[in-house]
Amino acid sequence: MMKTVFSPLHAGHSGQMELVAGEIVPGFEKPSRAEIIKARVETEKLGPILPPESHDVALAKRVHRADYIDFLPTVWERWEAAGKTGSAIPFTWPTRGLRGDVAPRTIEALLGFYSFDGGASFVKGTWDAIKSSHDVGLTAAHLVKAGERAAFALCRPPGHHAGAAFMGGYCFINNAAVAAQWFRDQGAARVTVLDVDYHHGNGTQEIFYDRADVQVINLHGDPMTEYPFFLGHADERGAGPGEGFNHNYPMPFGTAWDAWSASLDDACEKLAAYSPDVVVVSLGVDTFEKDPISHFKLKSADYPKIGRRIAKLNLPTLFVMEGGYAVDEIGVNAVGVLTGFEGR
C-alpha cells in the first residue's frame, strides 16, 4: 500500500490567469487536476491519504535563493497595495543585455525579475497553496526516509520549472529539488531526479547542473519546438563537477510508446549505473495523447508500464506530482503509474 500526501490548501490557487502565446487565458493548471487524482487514489485503494506536516521554508532555501523564497509570500499583499486587481502576472523580463542583478522595487517589475514566463501567476490563495505543496513533498520524503518503499506527493502547484531564483510554467518552489536536497542532507550519498513530464524540467536542471551528488534525467519534448524552449538539449551534460550527471532525452512531436519507452529504458540504465540511494520521480502525465498542451501519444494503458519499469530499479522512490492537463484522464494515468509500480 503506497501512502499519498495531499493538502486541500492547493484549492486556494484558483481562477488565476496566465499569459501564453500572446493571449491572457484561464490557467490550465487548475484545482480539479489534484482533486481528480485524489479521487482515483481512493477508488483504486492505493493506500492511505495523509495530510502534510508543516516544514520550514529554510529547507527550500537549500536549493532556491533566499531572496526569491522570501519574495513569494509577499506577492499578493504587494499587488493589492499597488492598487492592482486580477491575477498578478509579470510582463517584462531582464533578458540578455539588461540588468538581472539588481532587484527593482515595484511589484510588477519584481514579478518579471523572479520569473522566466507569464505562466506562474498569483491570486490571493497562491502562497498558501505553494507552501502546502512544499510541505506535501517533504512529508512524503520523510515517509520514504522512514522506510516506505515509495510514497506519492500529490503536489499542487507543481515545481519542476522553478529554478534557483525564478518561477514559471505554473511552478514556484521546486518540490522535487527540495526533496532531493533533503535526502542528501539526511545522509543519502547520491540522489537521482527522474523527470517524465512532457515538458523539460528546466528548473531542476538549472539547480543541480554543476553538482555530481544529484543526477538529473529528463524525458521530454524537443526544445527546438516545445516549451520551455531554452533548456533540454541532448548536449547539456552538466558543468564542472556536475559534468556527465545531467541527461536529456528530447523527442519530437508525435512520439508514441515504443520510442518513448526506449528512452526510459536507456534512462533507467544510466540511473542504475549511478547507483543512487533514492529516486525522486517528477511525475508528469502530460505525455498523454489527449493532453491539450502537449504533443506525445502515450495511451492510458502505457502508464502502468512506466511504474513497472521504475519499480525494476528496486530503489526507494518518491513520486512528486508535476504536469498533466487532460483533466478527465489525469487520475487514471497518474495513479496508473503508481499501481504499476506496486505490481498491480
PDB file of N, CA and C in Angstrom, residues 125-204:
ATOM      1  N   GLY A 125      -4.939  33.195  -2.773  1.00  0.00           N
ATOM      2  CA  GLY A 125      -4.580  31.961  -2.078  1.00  0.00           C
ATOM      3  C   GLY A 125      -3.348  31.264  -2.614  1.00  0.00           C
ATOM      4  N   THR A 126      -2.606  31.903  -3.508  1.00  0.00           N
ATOM      5  CA  THR A 126      -1.498  31.218  -4.172  1.00  0.00           C
ATOM      6  C   THR A 126      -0.371  30.854  -3.201  1.00  0.00           C
ATOM      7  N   TRP A 127       0.037  31.788  -2.335  1.00  0.00           N
ATOM      8  CA  TRP A 127       1.149  31.452  -1.441  1.00  0.00           C
ATOM      9  C   TRP A 127       0.800  30.280  -0.531  1.00  0.00           C
ATOM     10  N   ASP A 128      -0.399  30.248   0.032  1.00  0.00           N
ATOM     11  CA  ASP A 128      -0.771  29.121   0.889  1.00  0.00           C
ATOM     12  C   ASP A 128      -0.713  27.803   0.120  1.00  0.00           C
ATOM     13  N   ALA A 129      -1.100  27.846  -1.152  1.00  0.00           N
ATOM     14  CA  ALA A 129      -1.011  26.634  -1.979  1.00  0.00           C
ATOM     15  C   ALA A 129       0.440  26.243  -2.224  1.00  0.00           C
ATOM     16  N   ILE A 130       1.288  27.230  -2.522  1.00  0.00           N
ATOM     17  CA  ILE A 130       2.710  26.954  -2.740  1.00  0.00           C
ATOM     18  C   ILE A 130       3.325  26.313  -1.499  1.00  0.00           C
ATOM     19  N   LYS A 131       3.060  26.912  -0.338  1.00  0.00           N
ATOM     20  CA  LYS A 131       3.626  26.398   0.915  1.00  0.00           C
ATOM     21  C   LYS A 131       3.109  24.997   1.202  1.00  0.00           C
ATOM     22  N   SER A 132       1.835  24.759   0.953  1.00  0.00           N
ATOM     23  CA  SER A 132       1.283  23.425   1.219  1.00  0.00           C
ATOM     24  C   SER A 132       1.891  22.390   0.282  1.00  0.00           C
ATOM     25  N   SER A 133       2.160  22.776  -0.966  1.00  0.00           N
ATOM     26  CA  SER A 133       2.778  21.854  -1.918  1.00  0.00           C
ATOM     27  C   SER A 133       4.196  21.495  -1.469  1.00  0.00           C
ATOM     28  N   HIS A 134       4.939  22.484  -1.012  1.00  0.00           N
ATOM     29  CA  HIS A 134       6.268  22.274  -0.433  1.00  0.00           C
ATOM     30  C   HIS A 134       6.179  21.299   0.743  1.00  0.00           C
ATOM     31  N   ASP A 135       5.186  21.492   1.618  1.00  0.00           N
ATOM     32  CA  ASP A 135       5.021  20.622   2.780  1.00  0.00           C
ATOM     33  C   ASP A 135       4.629  19.204   2.380  1.00  0.00           C
ATOM     34  N   VAL A 136       3.791  19.085   1.353  1.00  0.00           N
ATOM     35  CA  VAL A 136       3.395  17.769   0.854  1.00  0.00           C
ATOM     36  C   VAL A 136       4.622  16.985   0.387  1.00  0.00           C
ATOM     37  N   GLY A 137       5.475  17.634  -0.415  1.00  0.00           N
ATOM     38  CA  GLY A 137       6.654  16.958  -0.932  1.00  0.00           C
ATOM     39  C   GLY A 137       7.581  16.491   0.167  1.00  0.00           C
ATOM     40  N   LEU A 138       7.833  17.340   1.150  1.00  0.00           N
ATOM     41  CA  LEU A 138       8.756  16.975   2.221  1.00  0.00           C
ATOM     42  C   LEU A 138       8.157  15.942   3.168  1.00  0.00           C
ATOM     43  N   THR A 139       6.860  16.008   3.420  1.00  0.00           N
ATOM     44  CA  THR A 139       6.223  14.991   4.264  1.00  0.00           C
ATOM     45  C   THR A 139       6.316  13.620   3.615  1.00  0.00           C
ATOM     46  N   ALA A 140       6.092  13.557   2.311  1.00  0.00           N
ATOM     47  CA  ALA A 140       6.218  12.279   1.604  1.00  0.00           C
ATOM     48  C   ALA A 140       7.667  11.796   1.592  1.00  0.00           C
ATOM     49  N   ALA A 141       8.618  12.732   1.479  1.00  0.00           N
ATOM     50  CA  ALA A 141      10.034  12.356   1.541  1.00  0.00           C
ATOM     51  C   ALA A 141      10.369  11.732   2.891  1.00  0.00           C
ATOM     52  N   HIS A 142       9.802  12.281   3.959  1.00  0.00           N
ATOM     53  CA  HIS A 142      10.018  11.702   5.288  1.00  0.00           C
ATOM     54  C   HIS A 142       9.519  10.261   5.358  1.00  0.00           C
ATOM     55  N   LEU A 143       8.405   9.973   4.705  1.00  0.00           N
ATOM     56  CA  LEU A 143       7.879   8.605   4.698  1.00  0.00           C
ATOM     57  C   LEU A 143       8.870   7.644   4.058  1.00  0.00           C
ATOM     58  N   VAL A 144       9.454   8.064   2.949  1.00  0.00           N
ATOM     59  CA  VAL A 144      10.432   7.208   2.263  1.00  0.00           C
ATOM     60  C   VAL A 144      11.678   7.028   3.133  1.00  0.00           C
ATOM     61  N   LYS A 145      12.129   8.103   3.732  1.00  0.00           N
ATOM     62  CA  LYS A 145      13.308   8.023   4.605  1.00  0.00           C
ATOM     63  C   LYS A 145      13.046   7.094   5.787  1.00  0.00           C
ATOM     64  N   ALA A 146      11.791   7.066   6.252  1.00  0.00           N
ATOM     65  CA  ALA A 146      11.426   6.242   7.404  1.00  0.00           C
ATOM     66  C   ALA A 146      11.245   4.771   7.045  1.00  0.00           C
ATOM     67  N   GLY A 147      11.360   4.429   5.760  1.00  0.00           N
ATOM     68  CA  GLY A 147      11.331   3.018   5.398  1.00  0.00           C
ATOM     69  C   GLY A 147      10.281   2.595   4.402  1.00  0.00           C
ATOM     70  N   GLU A 148       9.386   3.520   3.999  1.00  0.00           N
ATOM     71  CA  GLU A 148       8.417   3.158   2.961  1.00  0.00           C
ATOM     72  C   GLU A 148       9.158   2.917   1.643  1.00  0.00           C
ATOM     73  N   ARG A 149       8.753   1.867   0.928  1.00  0.00           N
ATOM     74  CA  ARG A 149       9.377   1.605  -0.373  1.00  0.00           C
ATOM     75  C   ARG A 149       9.157   2.768  -1.321  1.00  0.00           C
ATOM     76  N   ALA A 150       7.974   3.375  -1.248  1.00  0.00           N
ATOM     77  CA  ALA A 150       7.628   4.508  -2.103  1.00  0.00           C
ATOM     78  C   ALA A 150       6.531   5.312  -1.434  1.00  0.00           C
ATOM     79  N   ALA A 151       6.414   6.576  -1.827  1.00  0.00           N
ATOM     80  CA  ALA A 151       5.328   7.437  -1.383  1.00  0.00           C
ATOM     81  C   ALA A 151       4.986   8.383  -2.517  1.00  0.00           C
ATOM     82  N   PHE A 152       3.760   8.907  -2.474  1.00  0.00           N
ATOM     83  CA  PHE A 152       3.262   9.797  -3.521  1.00  0.00           C
ATOM     84  C   PHE A 152       2.959  11.159  -2.931  1.00  0.00           C
ATOM     85  N   ALA A 153       3.691  12.178  -3.385  1.00  0.00           N
ATOM     86  CA  ALA A 153       3.435  13.564  -3.007  1.00  0.00           C
ATOM     87  C   ALA A 153       2.508  14.174  -4.053  1.00  0.00           C
ATOM     88  N   LEU A 154       1.242  14.326  -3.695  1.00  0.00           N
ATOM     89  CA  LEU A 154       0.253  14.869  -4.640  1.00  0.00           C
ATOM     90  C   LEU A 154       0.350  16.392  -4.563  1.00  0.00           C
ATOM     91  N   CYS A 155       1.432  16.915  -5.126  1.00  0.00           N
ATOM     92  CA  CYS A 155       1.744  18.339  -5.052  1.00  0.00           C
ATOM     93  C   CYS A 155       0.932  19.143  -6.063  1.00  0.00           C
ATOM     94  N   ARG A 156       0.445  20.268  -5.610  1.00  0.00           N
ATOM     95  CA  ARG A 156      -0.123  21.282  -6.483  1.00  0.00           C
ATOM     96  C   ARG A 156      -0.002  22.618  -5.769  1.00  0.00           C
ATOM     97  N   PRO A 157       0.598  23.633  -6.384  1.00  0.00           N
ATOM     98  CA  PRO A 157       1.136  23.658  -7.741  1.00  0.00           C
ATOM     99  C   PRO A 157       2.354  22.765  -7.907  1.00  0.00           C
ATOM    100  N   PRO A 158       2.655  22.431  -9.190  1.00  0.00           N
ATOM    101  CA  PRO A 158       3.838  21.621  -9.472  1.00  0.00           C
ATOM    102  C   PRO A 158       5.112  22.435  -9.256  1.00  0.00           C
ATOM    103  N   GLY A 159       6.283  21.849  -9.582  1.00  0.00           N
ATOM    104  CA  GLY A 159       7.501  22.544  -9.221  1.00  0.00           C
ATOM    105  C   GLY A 159       8.667  22.514 -10.182  1.00  0.00           C
ATOM    106  N   HIS A 160       8.675  21.612 -11.180  1.00  0.00           N
ATOM    107  CA  HIS A 160       9.935  21.332 -11.867  1.00  0.00           C
ATOM    108  C   HIS A 160      10.423  22.430 -12.803  1.00  0.00           C
ATOM    109  N   HIS A 161       9.605  23.433 -13.097  1.00  0.00           N
ATOM    110  CA  HIS A 161      10.082  24.572 -13.894  1.00  0.00           C
ATOM    111  C   HIS A 161      10.676  25.687 -13.029  1.00  0.00           C
ATOM    112  N   ALA A 162      10.567  25.578 -11.719  1.00  0.00           N
ATOM    113  CA  ALA A 162      11.104  26.613 -10.829  1.00  0.00           C
ATOM    114  C   ALA A 162      12.595  26.386 -10.614  1.00  0.00           C
ATOM    115  N   GLY A 163      13.394  27.423 -10.898  1.00  0.00           N
ATOM    116  CA  GLY A 163      14.834  27.329 -10.727  1.00  0.00           C
ATOM    117  C   GLY A 163      15.281  27.975  -9.431  1.00  0.00           C
ATOM    118  N   ALA A 164      16.573  28.157  -9.303  1.00  0.00           N
ATOM    119  CA  ALA A 164      17.113  28.674  -8.056  1.00  0.00           C
ATOM    120  C   ALA A 164      16.529  30.035  -7.696  1.00  0.00           C
ATOM    121  N   ALA A 165      16.249  30.869  -8.687  1.00  0.00           N
ATOM    122  CA  ALA A 165      15.714  32.201  -8.397  1.00  0.00           C
ATOM    123  C   ALA A 165      14.653  32.613  -9.404  1.00  0.00           C
ATOM    124  N   PHE A 166      13.928  31.644  -9.942  1.00  0.00           N
ATOM    125  CA  PHE A 166      12.862  32.003 -10.881  1.00  0.00           C
ATOM    126  C   PHE A 166      11.698  31.026 -10.827  1.00  0.00           C
ATOM    127  N   MET A 167      10.512  31.595 -11.056  1.00  0.00           N
ATOM    128  CA  MET A 167       9.289  30.825 -11.208  1.00  0.00           C
ATOM    129  C   MET A 167       8.911  30.818 -12.684  1.00  0.00           C
ATOM    130  N   GLY A 168       7.937  29.965 -13.015  1.00  0.00           N
ATOM    131  CA  GLY A 168       7.453  29.887 -14.388  1.00  0.00           C
ATOM    132  C   GLY A 168       6.780  28.554 -14.628  1.00  0.00           C
ATOM    133  N   GLY A 169       5.996  28.493 -15.697  1.00  0.00           N
ATOM    134  CA  GLY A 169       5.380  27.220 -16.058  1.00  0.00           C
ATOM    135  C   GLY A 169       4.538  26.626 -14.954  1.00  0.00           C
ATOM    136  N   TYR A 170       3.782  27.469 -14.235  1.00  0.00           N
ATOM    137  CA  TYR A 170       2.903  27.049 -13.137  1.00  0.00           C
ATOM    138  C   TYR A 170       3.663  26.681 -11.868  1.00  0.00           C
ATOM    139  N   CYS A 171       4.985  26.856 -11.845  1.00  0.00           N
ATOM    140  CA  CYS A 171       5.826  26.344 -10.757  1.00  0.00           C
ATOM    141  C   CYS A 171       6.467  27.487  -9.977  1.00  0.00           C
ATOM    142  N   PHE A 172       6.560  27.318  -8.661  1.00  0.00           N
ATOM    143  CA  PHE A 172       7.070  28.365  -7.776  1.00  0.00           C
ATOM    144  C   PHE A 172       8.214  27.856  -6.901  1.00  0.00           C
ATOM    145  N   ILE A 173       7.972  26.803  -6.132  1.00  0.00           N
ATOM    146  CA  ILE A 173       9.017  26.099  -5.391  1.00  0.00           C
ATOM    147  C   ILE A 173       9.203  24.744  -6.052  1.00  0.00           C
ATOM    148  N   ASN A 174      10.457  24.364  -6.272  1.00  0.00           N
ATOM    149  CA  ASN A 174      10.730  23.093  -6.953  1.00  0.00           C
ATOM    150  C   ASN A 174      10.674  21.968  -5.931  1.00  0.00           C
ATOM    151  N   ASN A 175       9.491  21.375  -5.800  1.00  0.00           N
ATOM    152  CA  ASN A 175       9.256  20.372  -4.762  1.00  0.00           C
ATOM    153  C   ASN A 175      10.180  19.165  -4.890  1.00  0.00           C
ATOM    154  N   ALA A 176      10.425  18.715  -6.108  1.00  0.00           N
ATOM    155  CA  ALA A 176      11.302  17.561  -6.314  1.00  0.00           C
ATOM    156  C   ALA A 176      12.735  17.895  -5.928  1.00  0.00           C
ATOM    157  N   ALA A 177      13.191  19.101  -6.274  1.00  0.00           N
ATOM    158  CA  ALA A 177      14.557  19.501  -5.939  1.00  0.00           C
ATOM    159  C   ALA A 177      14.729  19.669  -4.436  1.00  0.00           C
ATOM    160  N   VAL A 178      13.721  20.250  -3.778  1.00  0.00           N
ATOM    161  CA  VAL A 178      13.795  20.400  -2.327  1.00  0.00           C
ATOM    162  C   VAL A 178      13.872  19.031  -1.665  1.00  0.00           C
ATOM    163  N   ALA A 179      13.059  18.088  -2.138  1.00  0.00           N
ATOM    164  CA  ALA A 179      13.085  16.735  -1.576  1.00  0.00           C
ATOM    165  C   ALA A 179      14.432  16.063  -1.823  1.00  0.00           C
ATOM    166  N   ALA A 180      14.971  16.223  -3.022  1.00  0.00           N
ATOM    167  CA  ALA A 180      16.273  15.622  -3.331  1.00  0.00           C
ATOM    168  C   ALA A 180      17.351  16.166  -2.406  1.00  0.00           C
ATOM    169  N   GLN A 181      17.341  17.471  -2.190  1.00  0.00           N
ATOM    170  CA  GLN A 181      18.321  18.081  -1.291  1.00  0.00           C
ATOM    171  C   GLN A 181      18.116  17.593   0.140  1.00  0.00           C
ATOM    172  N   TRP A 182      16.869  17.449   0.554  1.00  0.00           N
ATOM    173  CA  TRP A 182      16.586  16.958   1.900  1.00  0.00           C
ATOM    174  C   TRP A 182      17.137  15.545   2.089  1.00  0.00           C
ATOM    175  N   PHE A 183      16.957  14.688   1.088  1.00  0.00           N
ATOM    176  CA  PHE A 183      17.538  13.338   1.174  1.00  0.00           C
ATOM    177  C   PHE A 183      19.058  13.406   1.312  1.00  0.00           C
ATOM    178  N   ARG A 184      19.695  14.301   0.565  1.00  0.00           N
ATOM    179  CA  ARG A 184      21.143  14.472   0.702  1.00  0.00           C
ATOM    180  C   ARG A 184      21.492  14.912   2.116  1.00  0.00           C
ATOM    181  N   ASP A 185      20.750  15.872   2.647  1.00  0.00           N
ATOM    182  CA  ASP A 185      21.025  16.370   3.993  1.00  0.00           C
ATOM    183  C   ASP A 185      20.828  15.298   5.053  1.00  0.00           C
ATOM    184  N   GLN A 186      19.977  14.330   4.738  1.00  0.00           N
ATOM    185  CA  GLN A 186      19.708  13.240   5.677  1.00  0.00           C
ATOM    186  C   GLN A 186      20.673  12.062   5.514  1.00  0.00           C
ATOM    187  N   GLY A 187      21.654  12.198   4.626  1.00  0.00           N
ATOM    188  CA  GLY A 187      22.688  11.180   4.541  1.00  0.00           C
ATOM    189  C   GLY A 187      22.753  10.393   3.249  1.00  0.00           C
ATOM    190  N   ALA A 188      21.826  10.621   2.323  1.00  0.00           N
ATOM    191  CA  ALA A 188      21.909   9.941   1.032  1.00  0.00           C
ATOM    192  C   ALA A 188      23.155  10.436   0.289  1.00  0.00           C
ATOM    193  N   ALA A 189      23.998   9.519  -0.147  1.00  0.00           N
ATOM    194  CA  ALA A 189      25.221   9.917  -0.852  1.00  0.00           C
ATOM    195  C   ALA A 189      24.904  10.456  -2.242  1.00  0.00           C
ATOM    196  N   ARG A 190      23.927   9.835  -2.883  1.00  0.00           N
ATOM    197  CA  ARG A 190      23.533  10.232  -4.232  1.00  0.00           C
ATOM    198  C   ARG A 190      22.024  10.134  -4.369  1.00  0.00           C
ATOM    199  N   VAL A 191      21.458  11.045  -5.126  1.00  0.00           N
ATOM    200  CA  VAL A 191      20.021  11.060  -5.407  1.00  0.00           C
ATOM    201  C   VAL A 191      19.844  11.268  -6.903  1.00  0.00           C
ATOM    202  N   THR A 192      18.869  10.586  -7.490  1.00  0.00           N
ATOM    203  CA  THR A 192      18.506  10.833  -8.893  1.00  0.00           C
ATOM    204  C   THR A 192      17.123  11.450  -8.959  1.00  0.00           C
ATOM    205  N   VAL A 193      16.984  12.503  -9.758  1.00  0.00           N
ATOM    206  CA  VAL A 193      15.669  13.026 -10.112  1.00  0.00           C
ATOM    207  C   VAL A 193      15.374  12.563 -11.536  1.00  0.00           C
ATOM    208  N   LEU A 194      14.354  11.747 -11.688  1.00  0.00           N
ATOM    209  CA  LEU A 194      13.913  11.228 -12.985  1.00  0.00           C
ATOM    210  C   LEU A 194      12.622  11.950 -13.359  1.00  0.00           C
ATOM    211  N   ASP A 195      12.682  12.785 -14.385  1.00  0.00           N
ATOM    212  CA  ASP A 195      11.564  13.639 -14.773  1.00  0.00           C
ATOM    213  C   ASP A 195      10.936  13.073 -16.045  1.00  0.00           C
ATOM    214  N   VAL A 196       9.687  12.603 -15.930  1.00  0.00           N
ATOM    215  CA  VAL A 196       8.995  12.008 -17.073  1.00  0.00           C
ATOM    216  C   VAL A 196       7.870  12.898 -17.595  1.00  0.00           C
ATOM    217  N   ASP A 197       7.835  14.140 -17.143  1.00  0.00           N
ATOM    218  CA  ASP A 197       6.866  15.112 -17.637  1.00  0.00           C
ATOM    219  C   ASP A 197       7.146  15.418 -19.115  1.00  0.00           C
ATOM    220  N   TYR A 198       6.092  15.771 -19.856  1.00  0.00           N
ATOM    221  CA  TYR A 198       6.281  16.120 -21.264  1.00  0.00           C
ATOM    222  C   TYR A 198       7.203  17.318 -21.444  1.00  0.00           C
ATOM    223  N   HIS A 199       7.108  18.263 -20.538  1.00  0.00           N
ATOM    224  CA  HIS A 199       7.915  19.485 -20.639  1.00  0.00           C
ATOM    225  C   HIS A 199       9.197  19.334 -19.829  1.00  0.00           C
ATOM    226  N   HIS A 200      10.292  19.782 -20.389  1.00  0.00           N
ATOM    227  CA  HIS A 200      11.593  19.651 -19.741  1.00  0.00           C
ATOM    228  C   HIS A 200      11.606  20.323 -18.366  1.00  0.00           C
ATOM    229  N   GLY A 201      12.165  19.638 -17.387  1.00  0.00           N
ATOM    230  CA  GLY A 201      12.296  20.188 -16.044  1.00  0.00           C
ATOM    231  C   GLY A 201      13.465  21.150 -15.968  1.00  0.00           C
ATOM    232  N   ASN A 202      13.307  22.301 -16.612  1.00  0.00           N
ATOM    233  CA  ASN A 202      14.412  23.255 -16.726  1.00  0.00           C
ATOM    234  C   ASN A 202      14.884  23.778 -15.375  1.00  0.00           C
ATOM    235  N   GLY A 203      13.951  23.948 -14.446  1.00  0.00           N
ATOM    236  CA  GLY A 203      14.337  24.423 -13.135  1.00  0.00           C
ATOM    237  C   GLY A 203      15.197  23.422 -12.387  1.00  0.00           C
ATOM    238  N   THR A 204      14.811  22.156 -12.432  1.00  0.00           N
ATOM    239  CA  THR A 204      15.587  21.112 -11.764  1.00  0.00           C
ATOM    240  C   THR A 204      16.975  21.011 -12.368  1.00  0.00           C
TER     241      THR A 204
END
